[in-house]
Short mmCIF file of C-alpha atoms and ligand atoms in Angstrom, two decimals:
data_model
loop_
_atom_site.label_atom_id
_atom_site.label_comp_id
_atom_site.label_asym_id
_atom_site.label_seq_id
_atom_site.Cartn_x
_atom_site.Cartn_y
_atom_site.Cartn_z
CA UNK M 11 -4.05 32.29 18.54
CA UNK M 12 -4.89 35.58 17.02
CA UNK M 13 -6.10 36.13 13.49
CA UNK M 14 -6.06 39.69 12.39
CA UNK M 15 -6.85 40.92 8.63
CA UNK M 16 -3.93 40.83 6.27
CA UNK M 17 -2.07 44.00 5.69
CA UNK M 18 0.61 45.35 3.61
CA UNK M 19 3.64 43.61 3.87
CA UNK M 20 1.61 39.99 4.68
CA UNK M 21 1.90 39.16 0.82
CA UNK M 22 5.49 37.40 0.88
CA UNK M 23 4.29 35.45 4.11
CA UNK M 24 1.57 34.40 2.43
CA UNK M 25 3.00 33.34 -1.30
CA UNK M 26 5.43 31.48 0.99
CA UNK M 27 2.60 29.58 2.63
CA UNK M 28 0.27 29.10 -0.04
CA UNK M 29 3.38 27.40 -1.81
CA UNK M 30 4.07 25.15 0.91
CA UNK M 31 0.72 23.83 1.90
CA UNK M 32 -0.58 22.91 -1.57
CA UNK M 33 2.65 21.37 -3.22
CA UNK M 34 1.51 18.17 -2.05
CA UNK M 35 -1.82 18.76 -3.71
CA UNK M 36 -1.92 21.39 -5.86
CA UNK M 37 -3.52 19.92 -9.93
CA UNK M 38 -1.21 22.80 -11.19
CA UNK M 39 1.72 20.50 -11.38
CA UNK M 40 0.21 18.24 -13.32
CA UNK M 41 -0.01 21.27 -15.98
CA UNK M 42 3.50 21.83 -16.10
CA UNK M 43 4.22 17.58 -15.89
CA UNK M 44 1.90 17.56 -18.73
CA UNK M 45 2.27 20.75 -20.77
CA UNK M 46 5.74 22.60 -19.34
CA UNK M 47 5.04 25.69 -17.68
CA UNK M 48 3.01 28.26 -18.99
CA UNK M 49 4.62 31.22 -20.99
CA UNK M 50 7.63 30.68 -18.85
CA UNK M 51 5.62 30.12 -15.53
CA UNK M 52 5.64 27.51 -13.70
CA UNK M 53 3.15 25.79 -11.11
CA UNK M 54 4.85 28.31 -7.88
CA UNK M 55 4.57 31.82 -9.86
CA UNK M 56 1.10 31.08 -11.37
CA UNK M 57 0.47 30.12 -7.43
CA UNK M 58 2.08 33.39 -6.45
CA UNK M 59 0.06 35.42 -9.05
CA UNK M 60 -3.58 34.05 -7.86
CA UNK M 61 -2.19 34.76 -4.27
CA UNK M 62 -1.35 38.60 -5.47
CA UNK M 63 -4.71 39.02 -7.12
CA UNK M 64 -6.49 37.82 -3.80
CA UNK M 65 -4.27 40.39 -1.73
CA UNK M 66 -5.37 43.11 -4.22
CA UNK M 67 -9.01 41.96 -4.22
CA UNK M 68 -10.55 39.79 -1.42
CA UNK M 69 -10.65 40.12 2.48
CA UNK M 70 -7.74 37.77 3.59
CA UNK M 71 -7.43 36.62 7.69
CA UNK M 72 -4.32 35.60 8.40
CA UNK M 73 -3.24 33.75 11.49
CA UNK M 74 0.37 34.83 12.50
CA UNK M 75 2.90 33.40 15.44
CA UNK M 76 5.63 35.51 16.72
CA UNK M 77 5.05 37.40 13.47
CA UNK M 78 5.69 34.91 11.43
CA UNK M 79 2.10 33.54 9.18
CA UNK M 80 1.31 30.10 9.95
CA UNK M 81 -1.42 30.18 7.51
CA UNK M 82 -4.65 31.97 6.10
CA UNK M 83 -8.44 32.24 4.61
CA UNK M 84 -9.38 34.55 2.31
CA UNK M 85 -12.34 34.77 0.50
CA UNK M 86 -15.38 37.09 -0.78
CA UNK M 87 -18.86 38.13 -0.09
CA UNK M 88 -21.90 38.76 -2.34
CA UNK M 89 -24.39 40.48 0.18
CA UNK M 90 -26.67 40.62 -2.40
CA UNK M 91 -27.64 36.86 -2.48
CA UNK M 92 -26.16 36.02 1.03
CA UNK M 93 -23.17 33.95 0.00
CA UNK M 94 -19.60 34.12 1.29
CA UNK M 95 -16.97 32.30 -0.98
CA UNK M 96 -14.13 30.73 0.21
CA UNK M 97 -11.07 30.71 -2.34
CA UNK M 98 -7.92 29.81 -0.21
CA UNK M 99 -7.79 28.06 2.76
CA UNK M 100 -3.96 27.47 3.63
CA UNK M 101 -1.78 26.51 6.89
CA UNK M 102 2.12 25.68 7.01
CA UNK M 103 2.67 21.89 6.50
CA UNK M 104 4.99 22.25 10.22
CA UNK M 105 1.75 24.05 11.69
CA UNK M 106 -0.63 21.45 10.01
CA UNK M 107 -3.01 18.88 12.30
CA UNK M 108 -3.12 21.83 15.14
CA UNK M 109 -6.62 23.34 15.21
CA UNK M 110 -5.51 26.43 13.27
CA UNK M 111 -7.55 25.11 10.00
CA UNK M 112 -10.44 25.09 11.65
CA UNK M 113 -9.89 28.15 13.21
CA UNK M 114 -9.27 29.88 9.93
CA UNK M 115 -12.22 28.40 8.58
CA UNK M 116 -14.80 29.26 11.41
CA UNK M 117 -13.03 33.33 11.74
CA UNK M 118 -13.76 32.89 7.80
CA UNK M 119 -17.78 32.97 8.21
CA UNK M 120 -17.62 34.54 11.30
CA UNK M 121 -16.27 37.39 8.92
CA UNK M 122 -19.08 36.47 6.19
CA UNK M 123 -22.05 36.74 8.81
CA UNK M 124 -20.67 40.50 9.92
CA UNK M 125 -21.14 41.00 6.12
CA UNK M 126 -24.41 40.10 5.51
CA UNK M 127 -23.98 36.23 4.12
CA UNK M 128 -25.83 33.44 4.91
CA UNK M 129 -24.22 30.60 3.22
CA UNK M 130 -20.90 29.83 2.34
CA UNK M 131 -19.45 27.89 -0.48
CA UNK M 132 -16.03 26.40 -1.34
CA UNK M 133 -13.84 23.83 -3.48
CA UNK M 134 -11.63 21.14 -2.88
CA UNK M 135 -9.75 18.54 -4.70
CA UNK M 136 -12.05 14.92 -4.33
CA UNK M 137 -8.20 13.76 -3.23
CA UNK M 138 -7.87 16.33 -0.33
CA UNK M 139 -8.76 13.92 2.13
CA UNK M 140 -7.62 16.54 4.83
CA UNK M 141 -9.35 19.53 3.79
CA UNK M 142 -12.51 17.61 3.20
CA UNK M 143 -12.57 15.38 6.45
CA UNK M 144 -12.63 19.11 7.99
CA UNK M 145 -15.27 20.53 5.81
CA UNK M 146 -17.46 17.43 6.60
CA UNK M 147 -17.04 17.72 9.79
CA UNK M 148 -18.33 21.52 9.96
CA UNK M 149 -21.22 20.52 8.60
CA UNK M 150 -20.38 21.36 4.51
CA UNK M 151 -22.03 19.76 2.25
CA UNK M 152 -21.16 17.58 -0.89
CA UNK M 153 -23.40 19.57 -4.06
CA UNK M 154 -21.39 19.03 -7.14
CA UNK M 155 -18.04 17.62 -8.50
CA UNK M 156 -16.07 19.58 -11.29
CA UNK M 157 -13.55 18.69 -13.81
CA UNK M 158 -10.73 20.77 -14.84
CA UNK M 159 -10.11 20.46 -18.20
CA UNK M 160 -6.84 21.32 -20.04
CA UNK M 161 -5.42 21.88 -23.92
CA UNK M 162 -3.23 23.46 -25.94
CA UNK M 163 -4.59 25.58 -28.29
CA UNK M 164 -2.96 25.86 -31.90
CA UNK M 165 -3.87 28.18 -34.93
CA UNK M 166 -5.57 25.49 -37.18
C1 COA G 1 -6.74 21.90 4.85
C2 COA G 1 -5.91 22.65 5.89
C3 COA G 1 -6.13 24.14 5.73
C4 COA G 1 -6.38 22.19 7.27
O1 COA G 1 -5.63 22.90 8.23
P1 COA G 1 -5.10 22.16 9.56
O2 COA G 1 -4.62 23.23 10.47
O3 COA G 1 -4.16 21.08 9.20
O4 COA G 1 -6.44 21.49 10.07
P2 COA G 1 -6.88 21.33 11.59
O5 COA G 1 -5.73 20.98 12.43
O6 COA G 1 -7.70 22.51 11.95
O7 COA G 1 -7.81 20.07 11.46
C5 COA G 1 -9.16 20.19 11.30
C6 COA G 1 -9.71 18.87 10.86
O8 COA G 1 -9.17 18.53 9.60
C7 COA G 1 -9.03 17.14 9.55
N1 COA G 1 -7.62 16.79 9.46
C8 COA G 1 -6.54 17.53 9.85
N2 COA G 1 -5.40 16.87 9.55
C9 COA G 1 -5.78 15.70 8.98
C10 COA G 1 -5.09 14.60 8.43
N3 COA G 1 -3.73 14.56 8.40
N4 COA G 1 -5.78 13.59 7.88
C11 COA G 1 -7.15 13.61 7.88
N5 COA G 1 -7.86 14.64 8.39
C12 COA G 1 -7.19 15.67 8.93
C13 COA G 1 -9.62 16.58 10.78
O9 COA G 1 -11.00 16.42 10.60
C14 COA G 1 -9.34 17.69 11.73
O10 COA G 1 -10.14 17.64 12.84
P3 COA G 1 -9.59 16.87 14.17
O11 COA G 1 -8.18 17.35 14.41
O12 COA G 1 -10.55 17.25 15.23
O13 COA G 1 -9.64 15.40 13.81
C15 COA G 1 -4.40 22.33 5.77
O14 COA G 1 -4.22 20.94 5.88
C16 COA G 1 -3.77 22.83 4.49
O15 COA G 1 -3.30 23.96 4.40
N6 COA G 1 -3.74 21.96 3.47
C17 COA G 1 -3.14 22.31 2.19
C18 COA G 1 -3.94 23.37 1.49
C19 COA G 1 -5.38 22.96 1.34
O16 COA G 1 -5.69 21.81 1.06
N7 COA G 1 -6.29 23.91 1.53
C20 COA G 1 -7.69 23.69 1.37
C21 COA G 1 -8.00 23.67 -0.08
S1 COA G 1 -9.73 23.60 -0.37
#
């Protein structure tokens, strides 16, 4: 299965992804449950924003069938310190439990070695039993656990 760097045109393929692989896990729905969307925007344009601002800004691999994207990594590198960072890691639910994760992931550092890193670093949900199982497995390890915290802020 190839996977080529994303070029113009890709972005629409990969909102539409991106959309469909993390509705079933994405914390930005709880925002809107809790809060209503934000200025107007809910959970799928914020999702389509952060997925415009990687296109504009970080080196995206994109693995494509019969020119249609089954899903894609994209990510940064800071040569300086020898660390990749992995911010999206996304395949089509009907292309999901295939190998193509995996494959994302590992053309991922491939991509951060030929740049210099060393490490590689990434987050996931402590509930994405899926994308963790396959970071485990390739050898990640558990450092730190976050909270996202959340609030309305009034004049007072
Ligand atoms: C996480 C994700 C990218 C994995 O892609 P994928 O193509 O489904 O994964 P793969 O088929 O390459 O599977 C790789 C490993 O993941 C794990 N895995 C895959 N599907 C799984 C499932 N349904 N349940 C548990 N583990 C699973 C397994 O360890 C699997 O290895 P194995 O098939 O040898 O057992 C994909 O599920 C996805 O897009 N999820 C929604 C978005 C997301 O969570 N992105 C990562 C955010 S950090």
């Amino acid at each position: 299965m190839p996977i080529r760097p994303a070029m113009a045109g890709d972005l629409p393929g990969l909102v539409e992804v991106s959309l469909a692989s993390f509705e079933p896990i994405t914390w930005q729905q709880e925002v809107d449950r809790r809060f209503g969307p934000l200025n107007g925007h809910d959970w799928r344009e914020r999702w389509r924003r952060r997925v415009e601002k990687a296109f504009a800004e970080q080196t995206i691999l994109v693995l494509e069938e019969e020119g249609r994207i089954l899903g894609y990594g994209c990510g940064t590198v800071d040569a300086t310190i020898g660390l990749g960072h992995i911010d999206i890691l996304a395949v089509d639910p009907a292309a999901q439990g295939k190998g193509y994760g995996l494959l994302l992931l590992r053309a991922m550092e491939e991509h951060f070695l030929g740049r210099g890193a060393s490490h590689v670093t990434l987050e996931s949900l402590t509930d994405n039993e899926t994308a963790n199982a396959l970071y485990r497995r390739e050898g990640y390890q558990d450092l730190a656990r976050h909270i996202n915290w959340f609030k309305k802020i009034e004049r007072r």
